[in-house]
Every structure is written in structure tokens, then in C-alpha cells.
Amino acid sequence: MDTGGLFPPGDAALADLVRHRVMEAAGEADVIVLVVDGRAGLTPLDRELARMMRSTGRPVVVAVNKMDVPGRDDPAAEFHALGFEDVVPISAEHGLSIGDLISAVSSRLKPSETASAKAAASGEIRIAIGGRPNVGKSSLLNRLLDQERSIVSEVPGTTRDTVDSLLRRGGKIYRIFDTAGLRRKGRVLAGPEGLSAMTARRHMEAADVVLILVDATQGITQQDLHVAGVPVQAGRPLIVLLNKSDCVDAAEAGSLKSLAEGRLRFAPHAPVLAISARTGDGVDRILPLVDEVHAQASRRLTTGRLNAWLRRAIEAHRPPSLAGRDVKFYYAVQASTNPPHVVLFGNIGEPPHFSYCRYLENSLRDAFKLSRTPVVLKYRERPRQERTSSRSGRKRRKPRV
């Protein structure tokens, strides 16, 4: 768990919230990594942090960061004064001695905890929560976890670093990332906000399923569409959640859902769900929907079934000619999953007319029940050696009369 920095300057109200959340996370941790600034040296704040971490009763490993300055014999020596046995000099920016830090942390874990961590790492479904600032992302994370994991405030931009949490439910493991709110590029400030926006995009592009939150009281804005475009361009499955639906009447919520589906024409596979993170209405439907979307995105389609679908699709509608040349497709294979990537080999190395591409995509969705996941169709020209071998191995038939 990556917690917020303690003692943020110039924001006393936020500092109390951050300190409370950090101490909660430290109390739940198996090992605490206390990161200090090696260039600044040992400060009174470091001593106060060490006292707070020691009060939790958890094992503490001190990571002395920014230790990439040559010419110092033992740059981390002064930090032994904090009273902890494990003091590891590292450089997070350059990746120096990260292996030593991992070894120190592992040595403080019990064998059963290490085994459970390995089990948890396999089969996780990674969920990223994205949206504009102050649409309720942190409130939704807290509701899903049934605990105050993220700081909730009326001030937009409270979430500056991506917060990730593990959730075990129904025999499944979900790793949920609460990302920072994304604003229009022209309004993003340099420095921390720019880094937060970049990190939020990176987590949405790497997630198995992305939850895009929309403020139901404000409707679908252009910025909402921009945020939804991040996972769409990355080929990530997504679910659109109309949050704060308890603040609008049922008729307005229904029309807003229809409007959202209409404006999300670039992502027709994205289901739209009305929820309220504050009251919990509809939140219990999110994880089952995530399971359904992830199962479709992870489908493995056999080559035999794909080729049978391709024959039926071509028989129903022949592909139009391209640049005066008849277009033929010979076979199809699945290249990867999440989302499904299907490669069609034919006598051309480029896509046919866009209307026929859309027909093939819709036909594939219908044939394999992939209505809630992106589908990527790629077109390749059949290798020349395959064409040559097929001609040489073909028996000559007698002409029909």
C-alpha cells in the first residue's frame, strides 16, 4: 500500500486526514517500509515518523532514498540512530539496491505470509477507477472495501497518488486502483498534478477492467468522454458508472443512461450502470459485472470455431472488392486475449471497407457472445510460402463438363 506523505506543507486539514489513513494502513501491514531522504539527512520529522511507526508494533525497514551520490562511504549511517535494524540505502529513480530492499522486507515476513502473497498475486483482476475530479472515485473505493481506505473531501484533487487495495470476495481477488481525477489538458498544472494525471492514465491503460465514474447530477460532459477515451484507445474493457444517482429522480436517471449510451458510440461494448457510492445503491452489482466483462475479455477462441464463423460470415455477405481486386479471407486465428485479438489472413494486407470491418466485428461478437468487451480485428496477407505450398500440394482435378 502506497500511503500519502505525512506532514504535507500548508494544508493542516488534509494533514490530519492523511495521518489517520497512514496509521490505519500501517496497523494492517505485515511490514512497514519507512522512506527517508538521504540527501536531506536525518531530520526531526524522520524521528517523529519513526516513533509513529514503532508504536504500531510492526516490523520496520528504513529505505534511505536518493543515495546515488558518489564519494560517500556509508551514506545511510546516520539513519541507524532511528533504532531500526534494517537500514537500506537505495535510489528509486535509478533502481539501485532495490533487490536489497526486497530481501530485507522478505526477511521480515513470516513463511505463511509469503505464501499467501504469492497466492494473492496469481489470478488477480486489476480494476482502475477513473473519472473527472470530485465525481466520487474515492467514495466508491471505500464503499467496495467497506472501510475508509481513501481520503474523501469536497476539495477536487484530493487524490494525488494512485491508491491500490486488495479485495477478496466470493473466492476471487481484485486489486483496485483509485486514480487521480483527470482534467482537460489545458487546465492541468505542471508538477504534482501533471504526474498524477500521467500515473492515472498508465493505470487505466494497464487494468483488466476500467470503471469510469460520471456525476449523474451534471450529466455526460465532454471531459467524461475524454476520460472514457483513455481505456478505449488502449483496448481496455470498461464500465461506465453514473454516480450520485440518488440525487436525481428515476425518470431523469433513465434518460441519462440512454444519453450516456448514445454519446458512448465509440465504445458500444461498455455497459452503463447507475449507482450511488454514498448510499451503496447499485454498488453490489459492480463486481458481478466486472467478472462478466473480464470473462468475455479473457475468452480463448479455438481456431476451428473461428474458421467456421469466418466461413459463415463470408457466405452471408461477400467482402467488397478493394481497388478493383477481389478480397478473399482464408483463415483466422486468435493472437491474444484481454481483449480478444483476432487476425484474419487473406490475399490483402490491409483492412477492407470500414463497413465490412464493422460487419465482421459485430458478427464475431454475436457468434461468441462478446457484447461487453472490445474486440480487435487485424488483417494480414497470407505468407507467400503458404500460398506456394498450397498450390504445389493441390491435386489437379478433371475439368467439369
Coordinates of C-alpha atoms in Angstrom, one line a residue:
M1 CA 0.0 0.0 0.0
D2 CA 1.4 3.4 -1.1
T3 CA 0.2 5.9 1.5
G4 CA 0.1 9.7 1.4
G5 CA 3.1 11.7 2.6
L6 CA 2.8 12.7 6.2
F7 CA 3.1 16.4 7.2
P8 CA 2.1 17.9 3.8
P9 CA 3.0 21.7 3.9
G10 CA 0.4 24.3 4.1
D11 CA -2.7 22.1 4.4
A12 CA -3.5 21.3 8.1
A13 CA -7.0 19.9 7.5
L14 CA -5.7 17.5 4.9
A15 CA -2.7 16.6 7.1
D16 CA -5.0 15.2 9.8
L17 CA -6.8 13.0 7.3
V18 CA -3.6 11.7 5.8
R19 CA -2.1 10.9 9.2
H20 CA -5.2 9.0 10.2
R21 CA -5.2 6.9 7.0
V22 CA -1.5 6.3 7.1
M23 CA -1.7 4.9 10.7
E24 CA -4.6 2.7 9.7
A25 CA -2.6 1.3 6.7
A26 CA 0.4 0.8 8.9
G27 CA -1.6 -1.1 11.5
E28 CA -2.8 -3.5 8.8
A29 CA 0.6 -4.0 7.2
D30 CA 2.8 -7.1 7.7
V31 CA 6.0 -4.9 7.1
I32 CA 6.4 -1.1 7.0
V33 CA 8.9 0.5 4.7
L34 CA 9.8 3.9 6.1
V35 CA 11.2 6.0 3.2
V36 CA 13.5 8.9 4.2
D37 CA 15.5 11.4 2.1
G38 CA 19.2 10.5 2.3
R39 CA 20.3 13.8 0.7
A40 CA 18.5 15.9 3.3
G41 CA 19.9 13.8 6.2
L42 CA 18.3 12.8 9.4
T43 CA 15.6 15.4 10.4
P44 CA 13.3 15.8 13.4
L45 CA 10.4 14.8 11.2
D46 CA 12.1 11.5 10.5
R47 CA 12.4 10.9 14.2
E48 CA 8.7 11.6 14.7
L49 CA 7.8 9.3 11.8
A50 CA 10.0 6.5 13.3
R51 CA 8.2 7.0 16.7
M52 CA 4.8 6.7 15.0
M53 CA 5.8 3.6 13.0
R54 CA 7.3 2.0 16.1
S55 CA 4.0 2.4 18.0
T56 CA 2.2 0.1 15.5
G57 CA 4.3 -2.9 16.7
R58 CA 5.0 -3.9 13.1
P59 CA 8.5 -4.7 11.6
V60 CA 10.0 -1.6 10.0
V61 CA 12.6 -1.4 7.2
V62 CA 14.1 2.0 6.6
A63 CA 14.7 2.8 2.9
V64 CA 17.2 5.7 2.6
N65 CA 16.3 7.1 -0.8
K66 CA 18.3 9.3 -3.3
M67 CA 21.5 7.5 -2.4
D68 CA 23.0 7.9 -5.9
V69 CA 25.7 10.5 -4.9
P70 CA 29.2 9.0 -5.2
G71 CA 32.0 9.6 -2.8
R72 CA 30.2 8.8 0.5
D73 CA 31.4 5.8 2.4
D74 CA 28.3 5.0 4.4
P75 CA 25.5 7.4 3.3
A76 CA 22.9 5.7 5.4
A77 CA 24.9 5.5 8.7
E78 CA 23.2 8.4 10.4
F79 CA 19.8 6.8 10.0
H80 CA 20.7 3.9 12.3
A81 CA 20.0 6.4 15.0
L82 CA 16.3 5.7 14.4
G83 CA 16.8 2.4 16.2
F84 CA 15.8 0.0 13.4
E85 CA 17.9 -2.9 12.4
D86 CA 17.2 -2.8 8.7
V87 CA 18.5 0.4 7.0
V88 CA 18.9 0.0 3.3
P89 CA 20.4 2.8 1.0
I90 CA 18.5 2.9 -2.3
S91 CA 17.9 5.1 -5.4
A92 CA 14.3 4.7 -6.5
E93 CA 14.9 6.8 -9.6
H94 CA 17.8 4.7 -10.8
G95 CA 16.7 1.4 -9.4
L96 CA 19.8 1.0 -7.2
S97 CA 19.7 -1.6 -4.4
I98 CA 16.0 -2.3 -4.9
G99 CA 16.8 -6.0 -4.6
D100 CA 18.4 -5.5 -1.2
L101 CA 15.3 -3.7 -0.1
I102 CA 13.1 -6.6 -1.3
S103 CA 15.3 -9.0 0.6
A104 CA 15.1 -7.0 3.8
V105 CA 11.3 -6.9 3.5
S106 CA 11.1 -10.6 2.7
S107 CA 13.2 -11.5 5.7
R108 CA 10.6 -9.8 8.0
L109 CA 7.7 -11.8 6.5
K110 CA 6.5 -15.0 8.1
P111 CA 6.6 -18.0 5.7
S112 CA 2.8 -18.3 5.7
E113 CA 2.5 -14.6 4.8
T114 CA 5.0 -15.0 1.9
A115 CA 3.0 -18.0 0.6
S116 CA -0.3 -16.1 0.8
A117 CA 1.2 -13.2 -1.0
K118 CA 2.2 -15.4 -3.9
A119 CA -1.2 -16.9 -4.0
A120 CA -2.8 -13.5 -4.0
A121 CA -0.6 -12.3 -6.8
S122 CA -2.0 -15.0 -9.1
G123 CA -5.4 -14.7 -10.6
E124 CA -5.9 -11.0 -9.6
I125 CA -8.4 -8.9 -11.5
R126 CA -7.0 -5.4 -11.8
I127 CA -9.6 -2.7 -11.6
A128 CA -8.8 1.0 -12.2
I129 CA -11.3 3.6 -11.1
G130 CA -11.1 6.7 -13.3
G131 CA -13.1 9.9 -13.9
R132 CA -13.1 13.7 -13.5
P133 CA -12.1 15.2 -10.2
N134 CA -14.7 15.0 -7.4
V135 CA -17.0 12.5 -9.0
G136 CA -16.8 10.1 -6.1
K137 CA -13.9 7.7 -7.1
S138 CA -12.5 7.5 -3.5
S139 CA -16.0 7.2 -2.1
L140 CA -16.6 4.2 -4.4
L141 CA -13.4 2.6 -3.3
N142 CA -14.2 2.9 0.3
R143 CA -17.7 1.5 -0.3
L144 CA -16.3 -1.5 -2.2
L145 CA -13.7 -2.2 0.6
D146 CA -16.2 -1.4 3.4
Q147 CA -13.5 0.7 5.0
E148 CA -12.1 4.3 4.8
R149 CA -9.1 3.4 2.6
S150 CA -9.1 6.7 0.6
I151 CA -9.5 10.2 1.8
V152 CA -12.8 11.7 0.8
S153 CA -13.1 15.5 0.6
E154 CA -15.2 18.1 -1.2
V155 CA -12.0 19.7 -2.4
P156 CA -11.3 18.5 -6.0
G157 CA -7.9 16.9 -6.5
T158 CA -7.6 15.3 -3.0
T159 CA -6.4 12.0 -4.5
R160 CA -2.9 12.9 -5.9
D161 CA -1.3 9.5 -5.9
T162 CA -2.9 6.3 -7.2
V163 CA -4.1 4.2 -4.2
D164 CA -4.3 0.4 -4.7
S165 CA -6.0 -2.1 -2.4
L166 CA -6.7 -5.8 -2.4
L167 CA -10.3 -7.0 -2.1
R168 CA -11.2 -10.7 -1.7
R169 CA -14.8 -11.6 -2.3
G170 CA -16.5 -14.7 -3.5
G171 CA -13.3 -16.6 -3.8
K172 CA -11.8 -14.0 -6.2
I173 CA -9.1 -11.4 -5.7
Y174 CA -9.5 -7.9 -7.0
R175 CA -6.7 -5.2 -7.0
I176 CA -8.5 -1.9 -7.2
F177 CA -6.6 1.3 -8.2
D178 CA -8.2 4.6 -7.1
T179 CA -6.6 7.1 -9.6
A180 CA -6.4 10.9 -9.5
G181 CA -9.1 12.9 -11.3
L182 CA -8.3 13.8 -14.9
R183 CA -9.0 17.4 -16.1
R184 CA -8.7 18.9 -19.5
K185 CA -5.0 19.2 -20.6
G186 CA -5.2 23.0 -20.7
R187 CA -6.2 23.1 -17.0
V188 CA -3.6 20.5 -15.8
L189 CA -0.9 22.3 -13.8
A190 CA 2.7 21.3 -14.1
G191 CA 4.4 19.4 -11.3
P192 CA 2.4 17.0 -9.0
E193 CA -0.9 17.3 -10.9
G194 CA 0.8 16.5 -14.2
L195 CA 2.5 13.5 -12.7
S196 CA -0.8 12.4 -11.1
A197 CA -2.6 12.6 -14.5
M198 CA 0.2 10.6 -16.2
T199 CA 0.0 7.9 -13.5
A200 CA -3.8 7.7 -13.7
R201 CA -3.6 7.2 -17.4
R202 CA -1.0 4.5 -17.1
H203 CA -3.0 2.5 -14.6
M204 CA -6.2 2.7 -16.7
E205 CA -4.2 1.5 -19.7
A206 CA -2.9 -1.5 -17.8
A207 CA -6.0 -2.5 -15.9
D208 CA -8.1 -5.6 -16.8
V209 CA -11.3 -3.6 -16.3
V210 CA -11.7 0.2 -16.0
L211 CA -14.6 1.8 -14.1
I212 CA -15.3 5.3 -15.4
L213 CA -17.4 7.4 -12.9
V214 CA -19.7 10.1 -14.2
D215 CA -21.5 12.6 -12.0
A216 CA -25.2 12.0 -12.7
T217 CA -26.2 15.4 -11.4
Q218 CA -24.0 17.1 -14.1
G219 CA -24.7 14.7 -17.0
I220 CA -22.2 13.4 -19.6
T221 CA -19.7 16.1 -20.2
Q222 CA -17.0 16.4 -22.9
Q223 CA -14.4 15.6 -20.3
D224 CA -16.2 12.4 -19.3
L225 CA -15.9 11.3 -22.9
H226 CA -12.2 12.2 -22.9
V227 CA -11.6 10.2 -19.8
A228 CA -13.5 7.2 -21.3
G229 CA -11.4 7.5 -24.4
V230 CA -8.2 6.6 -22.5
P231 CA -9.1 2.9 -21.9
V232 CA -10.9 2.7 -25.3
Q233 CA -7.7 3.8 -27.1
A234 CA -5.7 1.3 -25.0
G235 CA -8.2 -1.5 -25.8
R236 CA -9.2 -1.9 -22.2
P237 CA -12.7 -3.2 -21.2
L238 CA -14.7 -0.5 -19.3
I239 CA -17.8 0.0 -17.4
V240 CA -19.5 3.4 -17.1
L241 CA -21.0 4.2 -13.6
L242 CA -23.5 7.0 -13.2
N243 CA -22.6 8.0 -9.7
K244 CA -24.8 10.2 -7.4
S245 CA -27.9 8.7 -9.0
D246 CA -29.7 9.1 -5.6
C247 CA -29.7 12.8 -6.2
V248 CA -31.8 12.6 -9.4
D249 CA -35.3 11.1 -9.9
A250 CA -35.9 7.7 -11.6
A251 CA -37.1 9.2 -14.9
E252 CA -34.1 11.5 -15.1
A253 CA -31.7 8.7 -14.3
G254 CA -33.2 6.5 -17.1
S255 CA -32.9 9.3 -19.6
L256 CA -29.3 10.0 -18.5
K257 CA -28.5 6.3 -19.0
S258 CA -29.9 6.4 -22.6
L259 CA -27.9 9.6 -23.2
A260 CA -24.7 8.1 -21.9
E261 CA -25.2 5.0 -24.2
G262 CA -25.8 7.4 -27.1
R263 CA -22.7 9.5 -26.5
L264 CA -20.6 6.4 -26.0
R265 CA -21.0 5.3 -29.6
F266 CA -17.2 4.9 -29.8
A267 CA -17.5 2.2 -27.0
P268 CA -20.7 0.3 -27.7
H269 CA -19.5 -2.6 -25.7
A270 CA -19.3 -0.5 -22.4
P271 CA -22.3 -1.3 -20.1
V272 CA -23.8 1.7 -18.2
L273 CA -24.8 1.2 -14.5
A274 CA -26.5 3.8 -12.2
I275 CA -25.1 3.7 -8.7
S276 CA -24.6 5.8 -5.5
A277 CA -21.3 5.4 -3.7
R278 CA -22.7 7.4 -0.8
T279 CA -25.8 5.2 -0.1
G280 CA -24.5 2.0 -1.7
D281 CA -27.3 1.7 -4.2
G282 CA -26.2 -0.5 -7.1
V283 CA -22.7 -0.9 -5.8
D284 CA -23.3 -4.7 -5.2
R285 CA -23.8 -5.1 -9.0
I286 CA -20.4 -3.7 -9.9
L287 CA -18.2 -6.8 -9.1
P288 CA -20.5 -9.3 -10.8
L289 CA -20.5 -7.0 -13.9
V290 CA -16.7 -6.8 -13.7
D291 CA -16.5 -10.6 -13.6
E292 CA -18.7 -10.9 -16.7
V293 CA -16.7 -8.3 -18.6
H294 CA -13.4 -9.8 -17.6
A295 CA -14.6 -13.3 -18.5
Q296 CA -15.5 -12.1 -22.0
A297 CA -12.3 -10.2 -22.5
S298 CA -10.3 -13.3 -21.4
R299 CA -12.1 -15.8 -23.8
R300 CA -9.9 -18.1 -25.8
L301 CA -11.4 -18.9 -29.1
T302 CA -10.3 -22.0 -30.9
T303 CA -9.0 -21.8 -34.4
G304 CA -11.6 -24.3 -35.6
R305 CA -14.6 -22.3 -34.3
L306 CA -13.1 -19.1 -35.6
N307 CA -12.7 -20.5 -39.1
A308 CA -16.3 -21.9 -39.0
W309 CA -17.5 -18.4 -38.1
L310 CA -15.4 -16.8 -40.8
R311 CA -16.9 -19.2 -43.5
R312 CA -20.5 -18.4 -42.3
A313 CA -19.8 -14.7 -42.3
I314 CA -18.4 -14.7 -45.8
E315 CA -21.2 -16.8 -47.1
A316 CA -23.8 -14.4 -45.7
H317 CA -22.0 -11.3 -47.0
R318 CA -19.2 -11.4 -49.5
P319 CA -16.5 -8.8 -48.9
P320 CA -16.5 -5.9 -51.4
S321 CA -13.6 -5.5 -53.8
L322 CA -10.7 -3.3 -52.9
A323 CA -9.0 -1.2 -55.6
G324 CA -10.6 -3.4 -58.3
R325 CA -9.3 -6.6 -56.6
D326 CA -11.5 -9.3 -55.2
V327 CA -10.9 -9.7 -51.4
K328 CA -10.6 -13.2 -50.0
F329 CA -10.1 -14.4 -46.5
Y330 CA -8.6 -17.9 -46.0
Y331 CA -8.4 -18.4 -42.2
A332 CA -8.5 -16.7 -38.8
V333 CA -6.5 -17.2 -35.6
Q334 CA -6.6 -15.6 -32.2
A335 CA -3.4 -13.8 -31.3
S336 CA -4.0 -12.8 -27.7
T337 CA -6.7 -12.2 -25.1
N338 CA -7.9 -9.3 -22.9
P339 CA -9.2 -8.1 -25.2
P340 CA -9.5 -10.8 -27.9
H341 CA -7.2 -10.1 -30.8
V342 CA -8.2 -12.0 -34.0
V343 CA -6.0 -12.0 -37.1
L344 CA -7.6 -12.6 -40.5
F345 CA -5.3 -13.9 -43.2
G346 CA -6.3 -13.2 -46.8
N347 CA -5.0 -12.0 -50.1
I348 CA -4.6 -8.4 -48.9
G349 CA -2.6 -7.0 -46.1
E350 CA -4.9 -4.1 -45.3
P351 CA -8.5 -3.8 -43.9
P352 CA -11.4 -4.0 -46.3
H353 CA -14.0 -1.3 -46.5
F354 CA -14.8 0.1 -43.0
S355 CA -18.5 -1.0 -43.2
Y356 CA -17.4 -4.6 -43.8
C357 CA -14.9 -4.4 -40.9
R358 CA -17.8 -3.3 -38.7
Y359 CA -19.9 -6.2 -40.0
L360 CA -17.2 -8.7 -39.2
E361 CA -16.7 -7.3 -35.7
N362 CA -20.5 -7.4 -35.0
S363 CA -20.7 -10.9 -36.4
L364 CA -17.9 -12.1 -34.2
R365 CA -19.5 -10.5 -31.1
D366 CA -22.8 -12.2 -31.9
A367 CA -21.2 -15.6 -32.6
F368 CA -19.1 -15.8 -29.5
K369 CA -21.2 -13.6 -27.1
L370 CA -18.6 -10.9 -26.7
S371 CA -21.0 -8.0 -26.3
R372 CA -19.3 -6.4 -23.2
T373 CA -15.6 -6.4 -24.3
P374 CA -13.6 -4.7 -27.0
V375 CA -12.7 -6.9 -30.0
V376 CA -9.6 -6.2 -32.2
L377 CA -9.6 -7.5 -35.7
K378 CA -6.3 -7.3 -37.6
Y379 CA -5.8 -8.1 -41.3
R380 CA -2.7 -9.8 -42.7
E381 CA -1.7 -11.1 -46.1
R382 CA -1.2 -14.8 -46.1
P383 CA 2.5 -15.6 -46.2
R384 CA 3.9 -16.4 -49.7
Q385 CA 5.3 -19.8 -48.7
E386 CA 1.8 -20.9 -47.6
R387 CA 0.4 -19.8 -50.9
T388 CA 3.2 -21.7 -52.8
S389 CA 2.9 -24.9 -50.8
S390 CA -0.9 -24.9 -51.1
R391 CA -0.6 -24.6 -54.9
S392 CA 2.1 -27.3 -55.2
G393 CA 0.2 -29.7 -52.9
R394 CA -3.1 -29.3 -54.6
K395 CA -4.2 -32.2 -56.8
R396 CA -5.3 -31.3 -60.3
R397 CA -8.9 -32.0 -60.9
K398 CA -10.6 -33.0 -64.1
P399 CA -12.5 -30.2 -65.7
R400 CA -16.2 -30.4 -65.2
V401 CA -18.4 -30.8 -68.2

